[in-house]
Coordinates of C-alpha atoms in Angstrom, one line a residue:
Chain A
M201 CA 5.4 -17.3 90.8
E202 CA 4.0 -16.9 87.3
L203 CA 7.5 -16.1 86.1
L204 CA 8.9 -19.2 87.8
R205 CA 6.4 -21.4 85.9
L206 CA 8.1 -20.1 82.7
L207 CA 11.3 -21.5 83.8
S208 CA 12.5 -25.0 82.8
T209 CA 15.6 -26.5 84.4
N210 CA 16.3 -28.7 81.5
E211 CA 16.1 -25.8 79.1
I212 CA 18.4 -23.7 81.3
V213 CA 21.0 -26.4 81.5
A214 CA 20.8 -26.9 77.7
Q215 CA 21.1 -23.2 77.1
V216 CA 24.0 -22.9 79.4
I217 CA 25.8 -25.8 77.6
S218 CA 25.0 -24.4 74.2
F219 CA 26.3 -21.0 75.2
L220 CA 29.5 -22.5 76.8
I221 CA 30.1 -24.6 73.7
L222 CA 29.7 -21.6 71.5
F223 CA 31.9 -19.5 73.8
F224 CA 34.8 -22.0 73.6
I225 CA 34.4 -22.4 69.9
L226 CA 34.4 -18.6 69.3
R227 CA 37.2 -18.2 71.7
A228 CA 39.4 -20.7 69.9
F229 CA 38.4 -19.7 66.3
A230 CA 37.5 -16.1 66.4
W231 CA 38.4 -14.1 69.4
K232 CA 42.0 -15.3 70.0
K233 CA 43.0 -15.4 66.4
I234 CA 41.4 -12.2 65.4
L235 CA 42.7 -10.3 68.5
L236 CA 46.2 -11.6 67.8
L237 CA 46.0 -10.6 64.2
L238 CA 44.8 -7.2 65.2
D239 CA 47.6 -6.8 67.5
A240 CA 50.2 -8.0 65.0
R241 CA 48.7 -5.7 62.4
R242 CA 48.7 -2.7 64.9
E243 CA 52.5 -3.5 65.6
K244 CA 53.3 -3.9 62.0
I245 CA 51.6 -0.6 61.1
A246 CA 53.4 1.1 64.1
S247 CA 56.7 -0.3 63.0
E248 CA 56.1 0.6 59.4
F249 CA 55.3 4.1 60.4
Q250 CA 58.4 4.2 62.6
K251 CA 60.5 3.2 59.6
I252 CA 58.8 5.8 57.4
E253 CA 59.6 8.4 60.1
E254 CA 63.2 7.3 60.2
A255 CA 63.4 7.3 56.4
K256 CA 61.9 10.8 56.4
E257 CA 64.5 12.0 58.9
E258 CA 67.2 10.4 56.7
I259 CA 66.0 12.0 53.7
S260 CA 65.7 15.3 55.4
K261 CA 69.2 15.0 56.6
L262 CA 70.4 14.2 53.1
K263 CA 68.5 17.1 51.7
S264 CA 70.1 19.5 54.1
D265 CA 73.5 18.3 53.3
Y266 CA 72.8 18.6 49.7
N267 CA 71.5 22.1 50.0
E268 CA 74.5 23.0 52.2
K269 CA 76.8 21.6 49.4
L270 CA 74.8 23.4 46.8
E271 CA 75.2 26.7 48.6
R272 CA 79.0 26.0 48.9
I273 CA 79.3 24.8 45.4
D274 CA 79.8 28.5 43.9
E275 CA 82.4 29.1 46.5
L276 CA 84.2 25.8 45.6
A277 CA 83.9 26.5 42.0
Q278 CA 85.6 30.0 42.6
V279 CA 88.3 28.4 44.5
K280 CA 88.9 25.8 41.7
I281 CA 88.9 28.5 39.0
Q282 CA 91.5 30.5 41.0
E283 CA 93.6 27.4 41.5
A284 CA 93.3 26.7 37.7
V285 CA 94.3 30.3 36.8
S286 CA 97.2 30.3 39.1
Q287 CA 98.3 27.0 37.7
A288 CA 97.9 28.3 34.2
R289 CA 99.9 31.3 35.0
H290 CA 102.6 29.3 36.5
I291 CA 102.8 27.0 33.4
A292 CA 102.9 30.1 31.2
Q293 CA 105.7 31.5 33.2
E294 CA 107.6 28.4 32.9
I295 CA 106.9 28.2 29.2
R296 CA 108.2 31.8 28.8
E297 CA 111.3 31.1 30.8
K298 CA 111.9 28.0 28.8
A299 CA 111.4 29.9 25.5
A300 CA 113.7 32.7 26.6
A301 CA 116.4 30.1 27.6
D302 CA 115.9 28.3 24.3
S303 CA 116.2 31.5 22.3
R304 CA 119.3 32.4 24.2
I305 CA 120.8 29.0 23.4
I306 CA 119.8 29.3 19.7
L307 CA 121.3 32.9 19.6
K308 CA 124.5 31.7 21.2
K309 CA 124.7 28.8 18.7
A310 CA 124.1 31.2 15.7
E311 CA 126.8 33.6 17.0
E312 CA 129.1 30.6 17.3
N313 CA 128.1 29.6 13.8
I314 CA 128.8 33.1 12.5
E315 CA 132.1 33.1 14.3
L316 CA 133.0 29.8 12.8
E317 CA 131.9 30.8 9.2
L318 CA 133.8 34.1 9.6
S319 CA 137.0 32.3 10.6
K320 CA 136.4 29.9 7.8
A321 CA 136.0 32.7 5.3
K322 CA 139.1 34.5 6.8
E323 CA 141.0 31.3 6.2
V324 CA 139.9 31.0 2.7
L325 CA 140.7 34.6 2.1
K326 CA 144.1 34.2 3.6
D327 CA 144.7 31.1 1.4
K328 CA 143.5 33.1 -1.6
V329 CA 145.8 36.0 -0.8
I330 CA 148.6 33.7 -0.4
D331 CA 147.9 32.0 -3.7
L332 CA 147.7 35.4 -5.4
T333 CA 150.8 36.6 -3.8
I334 CA 152.6 33.4 -4.9
G335 CA 151.2 33.8 -8.4
A336 CA 152.2 37.4 -8.6
T337 CA 155.6 36.7 -7.4
E338 CA 155.9 33.9 -10.0
Y339 CA 154.7 36.2 -12.7
I340 CA 157.3 39.0 -11.6
I341 CA 160.1 36.5 -11.6
K342 CA 159.2 35.2 -15.1
E343 CA 158.9 38.7 -16.9
K344 CA 161.1 41.8 -16.7
L345 CA 159.2 44.4 -15.1
T346 CA 158.9 48.1 -16.4
S347 CA 157.5 51.0 -14.7
E348 CA 154.3 50.8 -16.8
K349 CA 154.2 47.1 -16.5
D350 CA 154.6 47.5 -12.7
K351 CA 151.7 49.8 -12.5
K352 CA 149.6 47.6 -14.8
L353 CA 150.5 44.5 -12.7
I354 CA 149.7 46.3 -9.4
S355 CA 146.5 47.6 -10.9
E356 CA 145.5 44.0 -12.0
F357 CA 146.4 42.7 -8.7
L358 CA 144.3 45.2 -6.9
D359 CA 141.4 44.5 -9.2
E360 CA 141.7 40.8 -8.6
L361 CA 141.9 41.6 -4.9
D362 CA 138.7 43.5 -5.1
E363 CA 137.0 40.6 -6.9
V364 CA 138.1 38.3 -4.2
K365 CA 136.7 40.6 -1.6
Chain B
M149 CA 4.4 -36.3 80.4
S150 CA 6.9 -35.3 83.0
Q151 CA 6.3 -32.3 85.4
E152 CA 9.1 -30.3 83.6
A153 CA 7.7 -31.0 80.1
H154 CA 4.1 -30.2 81.3
S155 CA 5.2 -26.8 82.7
V156 CA 7.0 -26.0 79.4
V157 CA 4.0 -27.0 77.3
I158 CA 1.8 -24.8 79.5
S159 CA 4.1 -21.9 79.4
H160 CA 4.3 -22.4 75.6
S161 CA 0.6 -22.4 75.3
T162 CA 0.3 -19.2 77.3
Q163 CA 2.7 -17.5 75.0
Q164 CA 1.3 -19.0 71.8
H165 CA -1.0 -16.2 71.1
A166 CA 1.9 -13.6 71.3
E167 CA 4.2 -15.3 68.8
L168 CA 4.3 -15.8 65.1
P169 CA 4.3 -19.5 64.1
N170 CA 7.8 -20.9 63.5
L171 CA 9.2 -24.1 62.0
I172 CA 9.2 -26.0 65.2
S173 CA 5.8 -24.9 66.4
I174 CA 4.3 -25.9 62.9
L175 CA 6.0 -29.2 63.1
A176 CA 4.7 -29.7 66.6
E177 CA 1.2 -28.7 65.5
K178 CA 1.5 -31.3 62.6
F179 CA 2.5 -34.1 65.0
H180 CA 0.1 -32.8 67.8
G181 CA -0.3 -35.2 70.7
S182 CA 2.8 -37.4 69.8
R183 CA 6.0 -37.7 71.7
F184 CA 7.8 -36.0 68.9
A185 CA 5.5 -32.9 69.4
E186 CA 6.1 -33.0 73.1
Y187 CA 9.8 -33.2 72.5
L188 CA 9.7 -30.3 70.0
H189 CA 7.7 -28.2 72.5
I190 CA 10.3 -28.8 75.3
W191 CA 13.3 -28.1 73.2
E192 CA 12.0 -25.4 70.8
N193 CA 14.1 -22.6 72.2
V194 CA 17.1 -24.9 72.6
I195 CA 16.8 -26.0 69.0
F196 CA 16.9 -22.4 67.8
S197 CA 19.8 -21.6 70.1
V198 CA 21.8 -24.5 68.9
I199 CA 21.1 -23.6 65.2
I200 CA 22.4 -20.0 66.1
A201 CA 25.4 -21.3 68.0
A202 CA 26.2 -23.6 65.0
L203 CA 25.8 -20.7 62.5
L204 CA 28.1 -18.4 64.6
S205 CA 30.6 -21.1 64.9
F206 CA 30.6 -21.9 61.2
V207 CA 31.0 -18.1 60.3
A208 CA 33.9 -17.8 62.8
Y209 CA 35.5 -20.9 61.4
R210 CA 35.1 -19.8 57.8
A211 CA 36.3 -16.3 58.5
T212 CA 39.5 -17.4 60.3
K213 CA 40.3 -20.5 58.3
K214 CA 42.8 -18.7 56.0
A215 CA 43.2 -15.7 58.4
G216 CA 46.2 -13.4 57.4
L217 CA 47.4 -9.8 57.8
V218 CA 45.5 -9.0 54.6
P219 CA 42.0 -9.9 55.4
G220 CA 39.2 -11.2 53.2
R221 CA 35.7 -9.8 53.3
L222 CA 34.4 -12.1 56.0
Q223 CA 37.5 -11.8 58.0
G224 CA 37.5 -8.0 57.7
F225 CA 33.8 -7.9 58.8
L226 CA 34.7 -10.2 61.8
E227 CA 37.7 -8.0 62.5
I228 CA 35.6 -4.8 62.6
L229 CA 33.1 -6.6 65.0
V230 CA 35.9 -8.0 67.3
S231 CA 37.8 -4.7 67.3
A232 CA 34.6 -2.7 68.2
I233 CA 33.8 -5.2 71.1
D234 CA 37.3 -5.3 72.3
D235 CA 37.4 -1.4 72.4
F236 CA 34.0 -1.4 74.1
V237 CA 35.2 -3.9 76.8
C238 CA 38.7 -2.4 77.3
G239 CA 37.2 1.0 77.4
I240 CA 35.4 0.1 80.5
L241 CA 37.8 -2.5 82.1
G242 CA 41.2 -1.1 80.9
H243 CA 43.9 -3.0 79.0
H244 CA 43.4 -6.1 81.3
G245 CA 39.8 -6.3 80.3
R246 CA 40.8 -8.0 77.2
K247 CA 40.7 -11.3 78.8
F248 CA 36.9 -10.8 79.2
T249 CA 36.4 -9.7 75.6
P250 CA 35.7 -13.2 74.3
F251 CA 33.0 -13.9 76.9
I252 CA 31.4 -10.4 76.7
G253 CA 31.7 -10.6 72.8
T254 CA 30.3 -14.0 72.6
L255 CA 27.4 -13.0 74.8
F256 CA 26.7 -10.0 72.7
L257 CA 26.8 -11.8 69.3
Y258 CA 24.7 -14.7 70.7
I259 CA 22.1 -12.4 72.1
L260 CA 21.9 -10.1 69.1
T261 CA 21.7 -13.1 66.6
M262 CA 19.0 -14.7 68.7
N263 CA 17.1 -11.4 68.9
L264 CA 17.3 -10.9 65.2
F265 CA 16.6 -14.5 64.3
G266 CA 12.9 -13.9 65.1
L267 CA 12.7 -11.6 62.1
I268 CA 13.3 -14.4 59.7
P269 CA 10.2 -16.1 58.7
L270 CA 9.5 -19.5 60.4
M271 CA 12.3 -18.7 62.9
K272 CA 12.0 -17.6 66.5
S273 CA 14.0 -15.5 69.1
S274 CA 15.1 -17.8 71.7
T275 CA 15.6 -14.8 74.0
S276 CA 11.9 -14.5 74.2
S277 CA 12.1 -17.5 76.6
L278 CA 13.0 -16.7 80.2
S279 CA 15.0 -19.9 80.6
T280 CA 17.3 -18.8 77.9
T281 CA 17.9 -15.4 79.4
V282 CA 18.2 -16.9 82.8
A283 CA 20.8 -19.4 81.5
L284 CA 22.8 -16.6 80.1
A285 CA 22.5 -14.6 83.4
I286 CA 23.7 -17.7 85.3
C287 CA 26.7 -17.8 83.1
V288 CA 27.4 -14.1 83.8
F289 CA 26.9 -14.5 87.5
I290 CA 29.2 -17.6 87.9
Y291 CA 31.9 -15.9 85.8
V292 CA 31.7 -12.6 87.6
Q293 CA 31.8 -14.3 91.0
Y294 CA 34.7 -16.6 89.8
T295 CA 36.5 -13.5 88.7
A296 CA 35.9 -11.8 91.9
I297 CA 37.3 -14.7 94.0
K298 CA 40.2 -15.1 91.7
E299 CA 41.2 -11.5 91.7
N300 CA 40.6 -10.7 95.3
G301 CA 41.1 -14.1 97.0
V302 CA 38.5 -15.7 99.1
R303 CA 39.3 -13.4 102.2
G304 CA 39.2 -10.3 99.8
Y305 CA 35.9 -11.5 98.3
I306 CA 34.3 -11.9 101.6
D307 CA 35.8 -8.6 102.8
H308 CA 34.5 -6.9 99.7
M309 CA 31.0 -8.4 100.2
M310 CA 30.9 -7.2 103.7
G311 CA 31.2 -3.6 102.5
K312 CA 33.5 -0.8 103.2
P313 CA 34.1 1.4 105.3
R314 CA 33.1 -0.6 108.2
G315 CA 34.6 1.6 111.0
I316 CA 33.3 0.9 114.5
I317 CA 30.7 -1.5 113.3
A318 CA 33.4 -3.8 112.1
F319 CA 33.6 -4.9 115.7
T320 CA 30.1 -6.2 115.6
V321 CA 29.4 -9.4 113.7
F322 CA 25.8 -8.9 112.9
I323 CA 26.1 -5.8 110.7
P324 CA 28.9 -7.1 108.3
V325 CA 27.1 -10.5 108.1
L326 CA 23.9 -8.7 107.2
I327 CA 25.6 -6.5 104.6
F328 CA 27.2 -9.7 103.2
A329 CA 23.8 -11.3 102.9
I330 CA 22.3 -8.1 101.3
H331 CA 25.3 -7.9 98.9
L332 CA 25.0 -11.6 98.0
V333 CA 21.3 -10.9 97.1
S334 CA 22.1 -8.0 95.1
E335 CA 24.7 -10.0 93.2
L336 CA 22.1 -12.5 92.4
V337 CA 19.4 -10.0 91.5
R338 CA 21.7 -8.1 89.1
P339 CA 21.9 -10.9 86.5
L340 CA 18.2 -11.9 87.2
S341 CA 17.3 -8.3 86.3
L342 CA 19.4 -8.6 83.1
A343 CA 17.5 -11.8 82.2
L344 CA 14.0 -10.4 82.9
R345 CA 14.8 -7.1 81.0
L346 CA 16.0 -9.0 77.9
R347 CA 13.3 -11.6 77.9
S348 CA 10.5 -9.0 78.5
N349 CA 11.6 -6.8 75.7
V350 CA 12.1 -9.5 73.1
W351 CA 8.9 -11.2 74.1
A352 CA 7.1 -7.8 73.7
E353 CA 8.6 -7.3 70.2
D354 CA 7.5 -10.7 69.3
A355 CA 3.9 -9.9 70.6
L356 CA 4.0 -6.6 68.6
L357 CA 4.9 -8.4 65.5
S358 CA 2.3 -11.0 66.1
V359 CA -0.4 -8.4 66.7
A360 CA 0.6 -6.5 63.5
A361 CA 0.5 -9.7 61.5
S362 CA -3.0 -10.6 62.9
F363 CA -4.3 -7.4 61.2
G364 CA -3.6 -8.9 57.8
I365 CA -2.9 -6.5 54.9
A366 CA -4.1 -3.5 57.0
G367 CA -1.4 -4.3 59.5
V368 CA 1.6 -4.1 57.0
P369 CA 2.6 -0.6 57.9
L370 CA 2.5 -1.5 61.6
F371 CA 4.3 -4.7 60.9
I372 CA 7.1 -2.9 59.0
F373 CA 7.4 -0.4 61.8
S374 CA 7.5 -3.3 64.4
M375 CA 10.2 -4.9 62.4
L376 CA 12.4 -1.7 62.4
L377 CA 11.7 -1.3 66.1
T378 CA 12.7 -4.9 66.7
V379 CA 15.9 -4.4 64.8
L380 CA 16.7 -1.3 66.9
S381 CA 15.7 -2.9 70.1
S382 CA 17.6 -6.2 69.4
F383 CA 20.8 -4.0 69.2
I384 CA 19.9 -2.1 72.2
Q385 CA 19.1 -5.1 74.4
A386 CA 22.2 -6.9 73.3
T387 CA 24.3 -3.9 74.0
V388 CA 22.6 -3.4 77.4
F389 CA 23.2 -7.0 78.4
A390 CA 26.9 -6.9 77.4
L391 CA 27.4 -3.4 78.9
L392 CA 25.9 -4.3 82.2
S393 CA 27.8 -7.6 82.3
T394 CA 31.0 -5.7 81.7
I395 CA 30.1 -3.3 84.5
Y396 CA 29.5 -6.2 86.9
F397 CA 33.1 -7.4 86.0
A398 CA 34.4 -3.9 86.6
L399 CA 32.7 -3.8 90.1
V400 CA 34.5 -7.0 91.3
L401 CA 37.9 -6.2 89.8
P402 CA 40.5 -4.7 92.2
Y403 CA 40.2 -0.8 92.1
K404 CA 44.0 -0.4 91.4
E405 CA 43.6 -2.1 88.1
H406 CA 41.2 0.4 86.7
Q407 CA 43.1 3.2 88.3
G408 CA 46.4 2.1 86.7
E409 CA 44.7 1.6 83.3
K410 CA 42.7 4.8 83.1
G411 CA 45.5 7.0 84.4

């Protein structure tokens, strides 16, 4: 009963109203906004972490690919070098063959030139012999020949012939 | 003077020796015998409650005025508070308990601020008044019963109040009705016990501070000790009120909800 005397209906009603007003104000300005913000932040953080995890996986995959390629790079280099050497050998062979062919052609041409020059020289020699023969014949016809003169003439002829050769 | 006002003045006068003077009581003393003084006597606790409600509303408004994902200092502080209270409520009621977070949270902050307000010179803890705590208990009681009816339906509510398992005695009418009545009384007594516990503790803290202050300089160590005790007790009492209110909600919510959430 003593406790009941401490109660005041007006005060109770006023306090209830005061609390309810505060409740609705805080619900509108604090609780809903803050709880939504907290949820939004939580979701954002979770999605960011998800993205980070995905990026990590991607990086890990790229790294493993890179390492794999790095391990195979010596092998690939060896293959490339072999290919280059083989190609170089092939080219060298081609060059050698071409050089041999060219040298053969040059040799043949040289032989032909020699042949030509030889035939030309023969022609010239022939002409000279003919000229000398004609000259000698003319000389014999102009002078009366003696045995000594014959010998002398033949000897001069032979000397001239040697000079021509 | 009305009967209501008379009883309030009497109750105030009986408490006067146990409380430090505050702004309203000083004003009432100054205008002693006038209608204004009578008015102040009647509404003293309500005035302090309204001041606290206005203060909390202002802080909440300022904190969330430019609310964003990157919080300012005030918003950050409020977020920590809201998050802690939400975790506390959802820890007991499960994920669906979030709809009760605003109510429990407001209750906690309001009681805590009222408890601590008495430590400010010339201010008073409104919770040292039984009417204040009873008002809060009534709010809890009505909301808990409303939730019980909403969640279980009227039939489910009555069924719950009649107690289970009923077995063979369900065929009798007297026993379930009796259990219903006992249950109803217990439902009423629960918030009343909350109100009495809170009021008595805060009133005792105020009394202790008043006694310590009455010793003058010699009472300074006791006064400081009492202040520290009041701070601790204020937090404990606000937490107990909020915790028990949450448990009352948990008791009336359908069992499957908690089962689903916890599992």
